[in-house]
Coordinates of C-alpha atoms in Angstrom, one line a residue:
M498 CA -9.8 -17.6 -11.7
H499 CA -12.1 -18.2 -14.8
V500 CA -13.3 -14.6 -14.5
L501 CA -10.1 -13.5 -16.1
K502 CA -10.4 -15.4 -19.3
N503 CA -11.7 -12.5 -21.4
L504 CA -8.9 -10.2 -20.5
N505 CA -6.0 -9.5 -22.9
A506 CA -2.6 -10.9 -22.0
A507 CA 0.9 -10.9 -23.5
G508 CA 3.9 -12.9 -22.4
D509 CA 4.3 -16.4 -20.9
R510 CA 3.5 -16.1 -17.2
Q511 CA -0.1 -17.4 -17.5
S512 CA -1.2 -21.0 -17.0
S513 CA -4.6 -22.5 -16.8
N514 CA -4.2 -23.3 -13.1
N515 CA -2.4 -20.3 -11.8
L516 CA -3.1 -17.1 -13.8
T517 CA -0.9 -14.2 -13.0
A518 CA 0.4 -11.2 -14.9
Q519 CA 3.2 -8.7 -14.4
V520 CA 0.9 -5.7 -15.1
F521 CA -2.7 -4.8 -14.7
L522 CA -3.3 -1.9 -17.2
A523 CA -6.2 0.1 -15.8
Y524 CA -7.8 3.0 -17.4
A525 CA -11.2 4.7 -17.6
A526 CA -14.2 3.3 -19.5
E527 CA -14.6 6.5 -21.4
D528 CA -10.9 6.4 -22.5
W529 CA -11.2 2.7 -23.3
L530 CA -14.0 3.4 -25.8
C531 CA -11.6 5.4 -28.0
A532 CA -8.7 3.0 -27.8
G533 CA -9.7 0.1 -30.1
T534 CA -10.3 -3.5 -29.0
P535 CA -7.9 -5.1 -26.5
E536 CA -7.5 -8.1 -28.8
Q537 CA -5.7 -5.9 -31.3
P538 CA -2.7 -4.3 -29.5
G539 CA -1.0 -3.5 -32.8
A540 CA -4.0 -1.9 -34.5
Q541 CA -3.9 1.7 -35.5
V542 CA -5.7 4.0 -33.2
V543 CA -7.6 7.1 -34.2
G544 CA -9.1 9.5 -31.7
S545 CA -8.0 11.2 -28.6
P546 CA -4.3 11.5 -27.4
V547 CA -5.3 9.4 -24.4
A548 CA -6.4 6.6 -26.7
A549 CA -3.1 6.8 -28.5
T550 CA -1.2 6.6 -25.2
I551 CA -3.2 3.5 -24.1
Q552 CA -2.4 1.9 -27.5
A553 CA 1.3 2.9 -27.1
L554 CA 1.3 1.3 -23.6
R555 CA -0.1 -2.0 -25.1
Q556 CA 2.6 -1.9 -27.7
L557 CA 5.4 -1.1 -25.2
L558 CA 4.4 -4.0 -22.9
S559 CA 4.0 -6.5 -25.8
E560 CA 7.3 -5.6 -27.3
A561 CA 9.0 -6.0 -23.9
Q562 CA 7.3 -9.4 -23.5
I563 CA 5.6 -8.2 -20.3
A564 CA 2.5 -10.1 -19.4
Y565 CA -0.5 -7.8 -18.9
W566 CA -4.2 -7.6 -18.5
E567 CA -6.5 -4.7 -19.2
C568 CA -9.4 -3.3 -17.3
P569 CA -12.4 -5.6 -17.6
H570 CA -15.0 -3.4 -19.3
S571 CA -15.4 -5.8 -22.2
C572 CA -16.3 -8.8 -20.1
S573 CA -19.7 -10.3 -19.7
A574 CA -22.3 -8.3 -17.8
A575 CA -23.1 -11.4 -15.8
I576 CA -19.7 -11.1 -14.0
D577 CA -19.7 -8.7 -11.0
P578 CA -17.2 -5.9 -12.1
E579 CA -16.0 -5.2 -8.5
S580 CA -15.3 -8.9 -7.9
M581 CA -13.4 -9.1 -11.2
M582 CA -11.4 -6.0 -10.4
S583 CA -10.4 -7.6 -7.1
R584 CA -9.4 -10.9 -8.7
V585 CA -7.4 -9.2 -11.5
T586 CA -5.6 -6.9 -9.1
E587 CA -4.6 -9.7 -6.7
A588 CA -3.1 -11.7 -9.5
S589 CA -1.0 -8.9 -11.0
D590 CA 2.4 -7.8 -9.8
N591 CA 1.8 -4.1 -10.6
Y592 CA -1.2 -1.9 -10.9
L593 CA -0.5 0.5 -13.8
L594 CA -3.1 3.3 -13.7
V595 CA -3.5 5.6 -16.7
L596 CA -4.1 9.0 -15.1
T597 CA -6.7 11.2 -16.8
P598 CA -9.6 13.2 -15.5
G599 CA -11.8 10.3 -16.6
S600 CA -9.9 7.6 -14.6
L601 CA -10.1 9.8 -11.5
A602 CA -13.9 9.7 -11.9
D603 CA -14.1 6.0 -12.9
A604 CA -15.4 3.8 -10.1
L605 CA -13.7 0.7 -11.2
C606 CA -10.3 2.4 -11.6
L607 CA -10.6 3.8 -8.0
Q608 CA -11.8 0.4 -6.7
G609 CA -8.8 -1.2 -8.3
L610 CA -6.5 1.3 -6.7
L611 CA -8.0 0.5 -3.3
F612 CA -7.6 -3.2 -3.9
A613 CA -4.0 -2.8 -5.0
L614 CA -3.2 -0.7 -1.8
S615 CA -4.9 -3.3 0.4
M616 CA -2.8 -6.1 -1.2
N617 CA 0.5 -4.2 -1.0
K618 CA 0.9 -4.1 -4.7
R619 CA 3.3 -1.8 -6.5
I620 CA 1.2 1.1 -8.0
L621 CA 2.5 2.9 -11.1
P622 CA 0.6 6.0 -12.1
V623 CA 1.3 7.2 -15.6
L624 CA 0.2 10.6 -16.7
A625 CA -1.7 10.5 -20.1
E626 CA -3.5 13.9 -19.6
T627 CA -3.0 16.9 -17.4
V628 CA -4.6 16.2 -14.0
P629 CA -4.8 18.8 -11.2
T630 CA -2.7 17.6 -8.2
D631 CA -5.5 18.5 -5.8
R632 CA -7.8 16.0 -7.6
L633 CA -5.5 13.1 -7.0
P634 CA -6.5 10.5 -4.4
E635 CA -4.3 10.8 -1.3
P636 CA -2.4 7.6 -2.0
L637 CA -1.3 8.9 -5.4
Q638 CA -0.2 12.3 -4.1
T639 CA 3.0 10.7 -2.6
L640 CA 3.8 8.7 -5.8
E641 CA 5.7 10.2 -8.7
A642 CA 3.7 9.8 -11.9
I643 CA 5.6 8.9 -15.1
D644 CA 4.8 11.5 -17.7
L645 CA 3.7 9.9 -21.0
R646 CA 2.2 13.0 -22.6
T647 CA 4.3 12.7 -25.7
S648 CA 3.8 12.7 -29.4
A649 CA 6.7 10.4 -30.2
P650 CA 5.7 7.5 -32.5
S651 CA 7.1 4.9 -30.2
L652 CA 6.8 5.0 -26.4
G653 CA 10.0 3.0 -26.1
D654 CA 11.9 6.0 -27.6
T655 CA 10.7 8.4 -24.9
D656 CA 12.2 9.1 -21.4
G657 CA 8.8 8.2 -19.9
G658 CA 8.6 4.8 -21.7
R659 CA 12.1 3.9 -20.7
Q660 CA 11.5 4.9 -17.1
L661 CA 8.3 2.8 -17.0
L662 CA 10.2 -0.3 -18.3
Q663 CA 13.0 0.3 -15.9
T664 CA 10.6 0.5 -13.0
L665 CA 8.8 -2.7 -14.1
H666 CA 12.0 -4.6 -14.3
H667 CA 13.3 -3.4 -10.9
E668 CA 12.7 -6.1 -8.3
A669 CA 10.4 -7.9 -10.7
D670 CA 11.1 -11.3 -9.1
Y671 CA 10.2 -10.0 -5.7
H672 CA 6.9 -8.7 -6.8
H673 CA 6.1 -11.8 -8.8
T674 CA 6.8 -14.0 -5.8
H675 CA 4.6 -11.7 -3.7
T676 CA 1.8 -12.3 -6.3
Q677 CA 2.3 -16.0 -6.5
L678 CA 2.2 -16.5 -2.8
L679 CA -0.9 -14.2 -2.5
V680 CA -2.8 -16.2 -5.1
K681 CA -1.9 -19.5 -3.3
A682 CA -2.8 -18.1 0.1
L683 CA -6.1 -16.7 -1.1
R684 CA -7.0 -20.0 -2.7
W685 CA -6.3 -21.8 0.5
E686 CA -8.4 -19.3 2.5
R687 CA -11.3 -19.5 0.0
Q688 CA -11.2 -23.3 0.1
L689 CA -11.8 -23.2 3.9
R690 CA -8.1 -23.7 4.6
D691 CA -7.9 -27.0 2.8
S692 CA -4.7 -28.7 4.1
S693 CA -4.0 -30.2 0.7
L694 CA -3.4 -26.7 -0.6
L695 CA -0.6 -25.9 1.9
L696 CA 3.0 -25.5 0.7
R697 CA 5.6 -28.3 1.2
G698 CA 9.1 -29.3 0.5
K699 CA 11.3 -27.1 -1.7
E700 CA 8.4 -24.8 -2.6
L701 CA 7.8 -24.1 1.1
A702 CA 11.6 -23.5 1.7
V703 CA 11.6 -20.9 -1.1
Y704 CA 8.7 -19.0 0.4
Q705 CA 10.1 -19.2 3.9
H706 CA 13.4 -17.6 2.6
W707 CA 11.4 -14.9 0.8
L708 CA 9.3 -14.1 3.9
V709 CA 12.4 -13.4 6.0
G710 CA 13.6 -10.7 3.6
A711 CA 10.1 -9.4 2.8
N712 CA 9.4 -8.6 6.5
Q713 CA 12.4 -6.4 6.6
R714 CA 11.1 -4.1 3.8
S715 CA 9.5 -0.8 4.4
R716 CA 7.2 -1.2 1.3
Y717 CA 5.3 -4.0 -0.3
Q718 CA 5.5 -6.2 2.7
P719 CA 3.7 -9.6 2.9
L720 CA 0.1 -9.6 4.1
K721 CA -0.9 -11.3 7.4
L722 CA -2.6 -14.0 5.3
Q723 CA 0.6 -14.8 3.4
T724 CA 2.5 -15.1 6.7
L725 CA -0.2 -17.3 8.2
Y726 CA -0.2 -19.5 5.1
I727 CA 3.5 -20.1 5.4
L728 CA 3.4 -20.7 9.1
E729 CA 0.6 -23.2 8.8
S730 CA 2.4 -24.9 5.9
T731 CA 5.6 -25.1 8.1
R732 CA 3.7 -26.5 11.0
Q733 CA 2.0 -29.2 8.9
W734 CA 5.3 -30.1 7.1
R735 CA 7.1 -30.3 10.4
D736 CA 4.4 -32.6 11.9
R737 CA 4.5 -34.8 8.8
S738 CA 8.3 -35.0 9.0
D739 CA 8.1 -35.9 12.7
A740 CA 5.6 -38.6 12.0
V741 CA 7.7 -40.1 9.2
S742 CA 10.8 -39.9 11.5
Q743 CA 8.9 -41.7 14.3
G744 CA 7.7 -44.3 11.9
V745 CA 11.2 -45.0 10.6
D746 CA 12.5 -45.3 14.2
W747 CA 9.7 -47.7 15.1
L748 CA 10.5 -49.8 12.0
K749 CA 14.2 -49.9 12.9
R750 CA 13.4 -51.1 16.4
W751 CA 11.0 -53.7 15.1
L752 CA 13.6 -55.1 12.7
V753 CA 16.1 -55.4 15.4

């Protein structure tokens, strides 16, 4: 996950071995150029209203202590942007897309949207500029965009800002577990299904319990890979437990 190291983050959900964030804040390159550097979320922004909205979103997330990453336009040119977009999206609980005419024409924003859909992520479109409904990608046409077109000095004082925070807090644990399991399952798959990366013990039991409820949902269900990962972990743990039990039985008979 080293490709994520140049992205901005706030909060405490990151670690060197298992990088995740609650929000991936995605916006167009042309809007990003006006918004100031990601390393300065509290800096004053001058320029377009969209840039001010992006800055207000950074401030809102930081003040709420919500871990977030931003779109990777500032990262090294040596890193494939599409690959990075995929990695960032899979390791985020929510895909927060700043809707503008620019973002609807931005290839990385649209790729991130497709990645988020394929990973059953929660997608949160926020309206920073008027966008014709007929220009929205089909997946966004069924989602209610949160309107952030406001001149209020603090986004947290607006109905849109409060609605966004309420949505992010709603079922946050479920979405975070979904992300954590996905990151683990993808690592297992990319490491050629290394058995040492399988779940075990109490951790396995937690995800088994989560899977039962997750499969009953109509949205944000687990992927087939996540289910396979849990099933394979269960099989290996059961085989290991059987082997230990057989060994104990043999030892008891030998001692007698």
